[in-house]
Amino acid sequence: MRDRAAIGYVLVAYTISWGCWLPLAATGRVVRVGGAATHLPGLVGPALAAAAMAVLLRRRDVGVGLGRRVLRWRIGAWWLVAVSPLGMLLAGALVAALRGNPPRLADLALINGFPGWGLAGVLLLLVVVNGFGEETGWRGFLQPRLQRRHAPLTAISLVTVVWVGWHAPLFVVLASYRGFSAGTLVGFAIGIFCGAVVLGWLWNRTGSVPAVAVWHALYNLGAATVAATGTIAAVVTSVVITQAVVLVAAELAGRGGVLTPVPAARDTDDQRTRPGVPLGGPGQAAS
C-alpha cells in the first residue's frame, strides 16, 4: 500500500473509530443486546475519514467523485445482488424452521448496542451505520484508490487486512466478540475476506455506495442479530463463502477479469491506468 492518501485514510479511520472504542475498552464497558448504543459512533469512522480525506487532499475531483458514488443508486438489475442477503436470510430461516427451531421475527431487531426501535428501525440504523458508515470508506474510498496501483484481488485483500484490524477494539467491547479463540479469530478474518470479495465485486460492477451499503446491512441482519444465531448465520455465511470462492476462482482462472471495474463504476479521481495498461473489459489487464 504505497498510496499516501490510502495510508492517510486508514490512519484517520482508525483514529476516529478507535477514539470511540478504546475508552470503552479501557473502562471495562461491554456492549450487549439491549445495552446502551455506546459503540455506534465508531462505526461511521470509515465514512467520516473518507470525507476528511476529500478535504485534506484539497482536490475538488476527489470530493465530487466521492459524492457521486454515495448518490449512485441507478444500477438496474444489480439491485438484485444488493438485496441478495435477504434471500440468504429467508433460506436460513426455512432451514431453521424445518429443523424445528423457527426464528422469532422480533429477534431480528435485537443486536448488540442497537436501540429497541423494532425491525424497521434497526434495519434503517444498520443501513446508516454499518452500511453507509463503513462502505463509504472501505469501498467508496479505499478500494478504488488501491486499485490504482494493484490488481482488484490484491486491492480487496489489502482492504480485508485494514477491515479486520479496524475491528480490534470491538473484540474487547462487544459481548458477541469477547472470548473469541484463536481459531474463531481466523474464521472471522476468513469471513471478512469473503465478504470483501463479494462486496468488492459488487462495487466494481456498480460503483454504488448505496448498493454495497444495503448488502452490508442485510448481511448483518442475517448474521449478527439474535435471530441469526446458529442455523441462519451458518446458512448466510456459507452462501457468502461459496460466492467468494467462485469469484476468486474465476478471477484467478482469467475468465475476462471477473473482479475488474467496469467503466460505469469508475471515476476520474480514483481509477487511472498505468502506462500501457488498459482498465477493464474482457481479456484486458487490471491496473
mmCIF file of C-alpha atoms in Angstrom:
data_model
loop_
_atom_site.group_PDB
_atom_site.id
_atom_site.type_symbol
_atom_site.label_atom_id
_atom_site.label_comp_id
_atom_site.label_asym_id
_atom_site.label_seq_id
_atom_site.Cartn_x
_atom_site.Cartn_y
_atom_site.Cartn_z
ATOM 1 C CA MET A 1 0.000 0.000 0.000
ATOM 2 C CA ARG A 2 2.190 2.835 -1.307
ATOM 3 C CA ASP A 3 -0.552 5.394 -1.931
ATOM 4 C CA ARG A 4 -0.042 8.068 0.718
ATOM 5 C CA ALA A 5 -3.682 9.072 0.537
ATOM 6 C CA ALA A 6 -4.724 5.460 1.208
ATOM 7 C CA ILE A 7 -2.347 5.227 4.162
ATOM 8 C CA GLY A 8 -3.549 8.565 5.476
ATOM 9 C CA TYR A 9 -7.135 7.415 5.096
ATOM 10 C CA VAL A 10 -6.509 4.276 7.155
ATOM 11 C CA LEU A 11 -4.859 6.293 9.924
ATOM 12 C CA VAL A 12 -7.755 8.757 10.053
ATOM 13 C CA ALA A 13 -10.385 5.987 10.027
ATOM 14 C CA TYR A 14 -8.649 4.126 12.844
ATOM 15 C CA THR A 15 -8.214 7.337 14.835
ATOM 16 C CA ILE A 16 -11.910 8.195 14.632
ATOM 17 C CA SER A 17 -13.270 4.709 15.324
ATOM 18 C CA TRP A 18 -10.699 3.653 17.910
ATOM 19 C CA GLY A 19 -11.047 7.027 19.579
ATOM 20 C CA CYS A 20 -14.622 5.970 20.314
ATOM 21 C CA TRP A 21 -13.945 2.346 21.236
ATOM 22 C CA LEU A 22 -10.677 2.383 23.179
ATOM 23 C CA PRO A 23 -12.099 4.446 26.082
ATOM 24 C CA LEU A 24 -14.916 1.888 26.349
ATOM 25 C CA ALA A 25 -12.382 -0.940 26.448
ATOM 26 C CA ALA A 26 -10.201 0.890 28.980
ATOM 27 C CA THR A 27 -13.131 1.390 31.350
ATOM 28 C CA GLY A 28 -14.383 -2.163 31.002
ATOM 29 C CA ARG A 29 -17.613 -1.277 29.216
ATOM 30 C CA VAL A 30 -19.245 -4.188 27.372
ATOM 31 C CA VAL A 31 -21.844 -3.573 24.664
ATOM 32 C CA ARG A 32 -24.656 -6.126 24.909
ATOM 33 C CA VAL A 33 -28.079 -6.734 23.408
ATOM 34 C CA GLY A 34 -30.402 -4.183 24.950
ATOM 35 C CA GLY A 35 -27.482 -2.138 26.255
ATOM 36 C CA ALA A 36 -26.527 1.434 25.513
ATOM 37 C CA ALA A 37 -25.536 2.198 21.912
ATOM 38 C CA THR A 38 -22.125 3.415 23.035
ATOM 39 C CA HIS A 39 -20.108 1.909 20.179
ATOM 40 C CA LEU A 40 -22.274 3.054 17.256
ATOM 41 C CA PRO A 41 -20.486 6.398 16.631
ATOM 42 C CA GLY A 42 -17.283 4.489 15.927
ATOM 43 C CA LEU A 43 -18.964 2.540 13.137
ATOM 44 C CA VAL A 44 -19.225 5.656 10.982
ATOM 45 C CA GLY A 45 -15.490 6.326 11.315
ATOM 46 C CA PRO A 46 -14.677 4.997 7.810
ATOM 47 C CA ALA A 47 -17.217 7.340 6.198
ATOM 48 C CA LEU A 48 -16.045 10.348 8.228
ATOM 49 C CA ALA A 49 -12.448 9.536 7.310
ATOM 50 C CA ALA A 50 -13.339 9.452 3.604
ATOM 51 C CA ALA A 51 -14.967 12.869 3.887
ATOM 52 C CA ALA A 52 -11.973 14.179 5.828
ATOM 53 C CA MET A 53 -9.536 12.934 3.187
ATOM 54 C CA ALA A 54 -11.585 14.580 0.452
ATOM 55 C CA VAL A 55 -10.967 17.864 2.294
ATOM 56 C CA LEU A 56 -7.348 17.219 3.252
ATOM 57 C CA LEU A 57 -6.322 16.263 -0.298
ATOM 58 C CA ARG A 58 -7.535 19.691 -1.495
ATOM 59 C CA ARG A 59 -8.746 18.245 -4.761
ATOM 60 C CA ARG A 60 -12.252 19.078 -5.825
ATOM 61 C CA ASP A 61 -12.494 15.994 -8.063
ATOM 62 C CA VAL A 62 -11.919 13.677 -5.093
ATOM 63 C CA GLY A 63 -14.818 15.165 -3.150
ATOM 64 C CA VAL A 64 -17.067 15.280 -6.208
ATOM 65 C CA GLY A 65 -16.211 11.692 -7.098
ATOM 66 C CA LEU A 66 -16.946 10.501 -3.569
ATOM 67 C CA GLY A 67 -20.252 12.365 -3.601
ATOM 68 C CA ARG A 68 -21.248 10.777 -6.908
ATOM 69 C CA ARG A 69 -20.528 7.321 -5.579
ATOM 70 C CA VAL A 70 -22.551 7.939 -2.423
ATOM 71 C CA LEU A 71 -25.515 9.106 -4.522
ATOM 72 C CA ARG A 72 -25.259 6.491 -7.285
ATOM 73 C CA TRP A 73 -28.399 4.392 -6.888
ATOM 74 C CA ARG A 74 -29.372 3.803 -10.538
ATOM 75 C CA ILE A 75 -27.718 0.428 -11.083
ATOM 76 C CA GLY A 76 -30.559 -1.533 -12.673
ATOM 77 C CA ALA A 77 -30.652 -5.279 -12.081
ATOM 78 C CA TRP A 78 -27.590 -5.125 -9.818
ATOM 79 C CA TRP A 79 -30.033 -4.258 -7.038
ATOM 80 C CA LEU A 80 -30.922 -7.959 -7.052
ATOM 81 C CA VAL A 81 -27.367 -8.655 -5.910
ATOM 82 C CA ALA A 82 -27.503 -5.812 -3.390
ATOM 83 C CA VAL A 83 -30.559 -7.304 -1.675
ATOM 84 C CA SER A 84 -29.461 -10.937 -2.074
ATOM 85 C CA PRO A 85 -28.558 -11.358 1.637
ATOM 86 C CA LEU A 86 -32.274 -11.097 2.324
ATOM 87 C CA GLY A 87 -32.767 -14.269 0.279
ATOM 88 C CA MET A 88 -29.975 -15.934 2.243
ATOM 89 C CA LEU A 89 -31.708 -14.915 5.468
ATOM 90 C CA LEU A 90 -35.019 -16.384 4.298
ATOM 91 C CA ALA A 91 -33.295 -19.599 3.245
ATOM 92 C CA GLY A 92 -31.655 -19.848 6.641
ATOM 93 C CA ALA A 93 -34.975 -19.248 8.389
ATOM 94 C CA LEU A 94 -36.570 -22.017 6.319
ATOM 95 C CA VAL A 95 -33.800 -24.449 7.238
ATOM 96 C CA ALA A 96 -34.143 -23.496 10.895
ATOM 97 C CA ALA A 97 -37.918 -24.000 10.740
ATOM 98 C CA LEU A 98 -37.506 -27.421 9.126
ATOM 99 C CA ARG A 99 -35.192 -28.353 11.968
ATOM 100 C CA GLY A 100 -37.881 -27.414 14.463
ATOM 101 C CA ASN A 101 -36.358 -24.135 15.579
ATOM 102 C CA PRO A 102 -38.115 -21.335 13.653
ATOM 103 C CA PRO A 103 -36.714 -17.853 14.378
ATOM 104 C CA ARG A 104 -38.787 -15.183 16.078
ATOM 105 C CA LEU A 105 -39.292 -12.109 13.902
ATOM 106 C CA ALA A 106 -38.739 -9.880 16.926
ATOM 107 C CA ASP A 107 -35.239 -11.340 17.379
ATOM 108 C CA LEU A 108 -34.177 -9.826 14.059
ATOM 109 C CA ALA A 109 -34.379 -6.447 15.788
ATOM 110 C CA LEU A 110 -32.022 -7.493 18.602
ATOM 111 C CA ILE A 111 -28.344 -6.758 18.052
ATOM 112 C CA ASN A 112 -25.527 -5.666 20.346
ATOM 113 C CA GLY A 113 -25.695 -1.981 21.168
ATOM 114 C CA PHE A 114 -28.634 -1.155 18.909
ATOM 115 C CA PRO A 115 -31.684 0.583 20.397
ATOM 116 C CA GLY A 116 -35.025 -1.185 20.552
ATOM 117 C CA TRP A 117 -36.528 0.522 17.542
ATOM 118 C CA GLY A 118 -38.225 -2.545 16.093
ATOM 119 C CA LEU A 119 -37.207 -4.344 12.909
ATOM 120 C CA ALA A 120 -37.711 -1.392 10.553
ATOM 121 C CA GLY A 121 -35.818 0.985 12.837
ATOM 122 C CA VAL A 122 -32.925 -1.398 13.393
ATOM 123 C CA LEU A 123 -32.660 -2.149 9.672
ATOM 124 C CA LEU A 124 -32.566 1.577 8.914
ATOM 125 C CA LEU A 125 -29.846 2.051 11.521
ATOM 126 C CA LEU A 126 -27.886 -0.866 10.068
ATOM 127 C CA VAL A 127 -28.010 0.787 6.643
ATOM 128 C CA VAL A 128 -26.797 4.077 8.109
ATOM 129 C CA VAL A 129 -24.010 2.950 10.458
ATOM 130 C CA ASN A 130 -22.826 -0.410 9.108
ATOM 131 C CA GLY A 131 -23.861 0.318 5.536
ATOM 132 C CA PHE A 132 -23.011 3.902 4.653
ATOM 133 C CA GLY A 133 -20.872 4.361 7.784
ATOM 134 C CA GLU A 134 -18.422 1.686 6.683
ATOM 135 C CA GLU A 135 -18.912 1.285 2.951
ATOM 136 C CA THR A 136 -18.449 4.964 2.085
ATOM 137 C CA GLY A 137 -14.911 4.385 3.300
ATOM 138 C CA TRP A 138 -13.948 0.772 2.573
ATOM 139 C CA ARG A 139 -15.455 0.519 -0.896
ATOM 140 C CA GLY A 140 -16.221 4.159 -1.717
ATOM 141 C CA PHE A 141 -12.732 5.494 -0.997
ATOM 142 C CA LEU A 142 -10.116 2.882 -0.075
ATOM 143 C CA GLN A 143 -10.684 0.117 -2.639
ATOM 144 C CA PRO A 144 -10.748 2.447 -5.665
ATOM 145 C CA ARG A 145 -7.525 4.130 -4.564
ATOM 146 C CA LEU A 146 -5.770 0.814 -4.014
ATOM 147 C CA GLN A 147 -6.916 -0.342 -7.451
ATOM 148 C CA ARG A 148 -4.903 2.492 -8.962
ATOM 149 C CA ARG A 149 -1.745 0.530 -8.099
ATOM 150 C CA HIS A 150 -2.921 -3.038 -7.589
ATOM 151 C CA ALA A 151 -4.997 -5.677 -9.326
ATOM 152 C CA PRO A 152 -8.545 -5.881 -7.912
ATOM 153 C CA LEU A 153 -7.987 -9.087 -5.928
ATOM 154 C CA THR A 154 -4.855 -7.636 -4.338
ATOM 155 C CA ALA A 155 -6.717 -4.423 -3.505
ATOM 156 C CA ILE A 156 -9.569 -6.409 -1.973
ATOM 157 C CA SER A 157 -7.069 -8.386 0.117
ATOM 158 C CA LEU A 158 -5.479 -5.167 1.390
ATOM 159 C CA VAL A 159 -8.903 -3.775 2.276
ATOM 160 C CA THR A 160 -9.530 -7.014 4.197
ATOM 161 C CA VAL A 161 -6.387 -6.530 6.291
ATOM 162 C CA VAL A 162 -7.407 -2.966 7.123
ATOM 163 C CA TRP A 163 -11.009 -4.001 7.833
ATOM 164 C CA VAL A 164 -10.018 -6.844 10.160
ATOM 165 C CA GLY A 165 -7.576 -4.627 12.067
ATOM 166 C CA TRP A 166 -10.180 -1.896 12.403
ATOM 167 C CA HIS A 167 -12.360 -4.318 14.398
ATOM 168 C CA ALA A 168 -9.648 -4.968 17.010
ATOM 169 C CA PRO A 169 -11.084 -2.912 19.929
ATOM 170 C CA LEU A 170 -14.501 -4.483 19.364
ATOM 171 C CA PHE A 171 -13.121 -7.857 20.468
ATOM 172 C CA VAL A 172 -12.976 -6.326 23.948
ATOM 173 C CA VAL A 173 -16.060 -4.117 23.737
ATOM 174 C CA LEU A 174 -18.726 -6.242 22.010
ATOM 175 C CA ALA A 175 -20.250 -9.079 24.035
ATOM 176 C CA SER A 176 -20.584 -11.253 20.916
ATOM 177 C CA TYR A 177 -16.864 -10.864 20.109
ATOM 178 C CA ARG A 178 -15.453 -11.336 23.607
ATOM 179 C CA GLY A 179 -13.849 -14.672 24.245
ATOM 180 C CA PHE A 180 -13.027 -15.396 20.614
ATOM 181 C CA SER A 181 -10.436 -18.167 20.440
ATOM 182 C CA ALA A 182 -7.511 -18.115 18.019
ATOM 183 C CA GLY A 183 -9.459 -20.418 15.724
ATOM 184 C CA THR A 184 -12.509 -18.170 15.868
ATOM 185 C CA LEU A 185 -10.375 -15.146 15.004
ATOM 186 C CA VAL A 186 -9.030 -16.957 11.948
ATOM 187 C CA GLY A 187 -12.569 -17.827 10.929
ATOM 188 C CA PHE A 188 -13.588 -14.201 11.468
ATOM 189 C CA ALA A 189 -10.767 -12.995 9.199
ATOM 190 C CA ILE A 190 -11.739 -15.520 6.518
ATOM 191 C CA GLY A 191 -15.347 -14.367 6.761
ATOM 192 C CA ILE A 192 -14.289 -10.735 6.399
ATOM 193 C CA PHE A 193 -12.223 -11.623 3.326
ATOM 194 C CA CYS A 194 -15.141 -13.462 1.727
ATOM 195 C CA GLY A 195 -17.446 -10.533 2.427
ATOM 196 C CA ALA A 196 -14.847 -8.164 0.997
ATOM 197 C CA VAL A 197 -14.646 -10.234 -2.198
ATOM 198 C CA VAL A 198 -18.408 -10.173 -2.747
ATOM 199 C CA LEU A 199 -18.680 -6.501 -1.816
ATOM 200 C CA GLY A 200 -15.625 -5.661 -3.931
ATOM 201 C CA TRP A 201 -17.159 -7.434 -6.919
ATOM 202 C CA LEU A 202 -20.480 -5.639 -6.447
ATOM 203 C CA TRP A 203 -18.623 -2.362 -6.057
ATOM 204 C CA ASN A 204 -16.532 -2.844 -9.187
ATOM 205 C CA ARG A 205 -19.666 -3.611 -11.171
ATOM 206 C CA THR A 206 -21.721 -0.662 -9.905
ATOM 207 C CA GLY A 207 -19.545 1.995 -8.282
ATOM 208 C CA SER A 208 -22.522 2.486 -5.969
ATOM 209 C CA VAL A 209 -22.147 3.077 -2.236
ATOM 210 C CA PRO A 210 -25.922 2.562 -1.703
ATOM 211 C CA ALA A 211 -25.662 -0.904 -3.277
ATOM 212 C CA VAL A 212 -22.823 -2.114 -1.061
ATOM 213 C CA ALA A 213 -24.357 -0.376 1.967
ATOM 214 C CA VAL A 214 -27.637 -2.258 1.526
ATOM 215 C CA TRP A 215 -25.798 -5.575 1.010
ATOM 216 C CA HIS A 216 -23.727 -4.981 4.147
ATOM 217 C CA ALA A 217 -26.770 -4.059 6.262
ATOM 218 C CA LEU A 218 -28.846 -7.026 5.106
ATOM 219 C CA TYR A 219 -25.918 -9.376 5.649
ATOM 220 C CA ASN A 220 -25.594 -8.161 9.257
ATOM 221 C CA LEU A 221 -29.326 -8.695 9.716
ATOM 222 C CA GLY A 222 -28.798 -12.328 8.799
ATOM 223 C CA ALA A 223 -25.506 -12.881 10.587
ATOM 224 C CA ALA A 224 -25.288 -10.607 13.637
ATOM 225 C CA THR A 225 -28.741 -10.467 15.233
ATOM 226 C CA VAL A 226 -30.140 -12.706 17.964
ATOM 227 C CA ALA A 227 -32.365 -14.427 15.386
ATOM 228 C CA ALA A 228 -29.317 -15.189 13.264
ATOM 229 C CA THR A 229 -27.599 -17.203 15.969
ATOM 230 C CA GLY A 230 -26.918 -20.771 14.855
ATOM 231 C CA THR A 231 -28.600 -22.123 11.728
ATOM 232 C CA ILE A 232 -29.413 -18.838 9.995
ATOM 233 C CA ALA A 233 -25.923 -17.420 10.473
ATOM 234 C CA ALA A 234 -24.416 -20.697 9.244
ATOM 235 C CA VAL A 235 -26.518 -20.654 6.071
ATOM 236 C CA VAL A 236 -25.859 -16.974 5.348
ATOM 237 C CA THR A 237 -22.103 -17.195 5.888
ATOM 238 C CA SER A 238 -21.862 -20.449 3.917
ATOM 239 C CA VAL A 239 -23.526 -18.840 0.900
ATOM 240 C CA VAL A 240 -21.182 -15.836 1.050
ATOM 241 C CA ILE A 241 -18.119 -18.067 1.382
ATOM 242 C CA THR A 242 -19.279 -20.069 -1.630
ATOM 243 C CA GLN A 243 -19.817 -16.897 -3.650
ATOM 244 C CA ALA A 244 -16.350 -15.641 -2.737
ATOM 245 C CA VAL A 245 -14.679 -18.926 -3.656
ATOM 246 C CA VAL A 246 -16.406 -18.928 -7.051
ATOM 247 C CA LEU A 247 -15.449 -15.292 -7.738
ATOM 248 C CA VAL A 248 -11.815 -15.767 -6.710
ATOM 249 C CA ALA A 249 -11.515 -18.999 -8.694
ATOM 250 C CA ALA A 250 -12.968 -17.333 -11.785
ATOM 251 C CA GLU A 251 -10.665 -14.330 -11.345
ATOM 252 C CA LEU A 252 -7.572 -16.495 -10.974
ATOM 253 C CA ALA A 253 -8.625 -18.530 -13.996
ATOM 254 C CA GLY A 254 -8.559 -15.303 -16.004
ATOM 255 C CA ARG A 255 -12.096 -15.506 -17.277
ATOM 256 C CA GLY A 256 -12.478 -11.954 -18.516
ATOM 257 C CA GLY A 257 -11.500 -10.058 -15.371
ATOM 258 C CA VAL A 258 -14.397 -11.022 -13.115
ATOM 259 C CA LEU A 259 -13.366 -8.544 -10.415
ATOM 260 C CA THR A 260 -12.162 -5.816 -12.777
ATOM 261 C CA PRO A 261 -14.027 -2.474 -12.541
ATOM 262 C CA VAL A 262 -16.364 -1.780 -15.444
ATOM 263 C CA PRO A 263 -16.414 1.729 -16.981
ATOM 264 C CA ALA A 264 -19.642 2.706 -15.200
ATOM 265 C CA ALA A 265 -18.004 2.036 -11.835
ATOM 266 C CA ARG A 266 -15.018 4.327 -12.385
ATOM 267 C CA ASP A 267 -14.497 7.978 -11.561
ATOM 268 C CA THR A 268 -11.615 10.017 -12.918
ATOM 269 C CA ASP A 269 -10.226 10.811 -9.472
ATOM 270 C CA ASP A 270 -9.761 7.227 -8.286
ATOM 271 C CA GLN A 271 -9.283 4.894 -11.272
ATOM 272 C CA ARG A 272 -6.375 5.554 -13.602
ATOM 273 C CA THR A 273 -4.396 3.390 -15.926
ATOM 274 C CA ARG A 274 -0.713 2.756 -15.620
ATOM 275 C CA PRO A 275 1.196 3.485 -18.819
ATOM 276 C CA GLY A 276 0.274 0.915 -21.425
ATOM 277 C CA VAL A 277 -2.127 -0.992 -19.173
ATOM 278 C CA PRO A 278 -5.847 -0.673 -20.015
ATOM 279 C CA LEU A 279 -8.586 -0.867 -17.421
ATOM 280 C CA GLY A 280 -11.490 -3.277 -17.610
ATOM 281 C CA GLY A 281 -13.170 -5.260 -20.313
ATOM 282 C CA PRO A 282 -12.881 -8.941 -21.196
ATOM 283 C CA GLY A 283 -9.304 -10.036 -21.662
ATOM 284 C CA GLN A 284 -7.816 -6.718 -20.504
ATOM 285 C CA ALA A 285 -5.330 -6.442 -17.685
ATOM 286 C CA ALA A 286 -6.332 -4.843 -14.400
ATOM 287 C CA SER A 287 -4.497 -1.839 -13.066
#
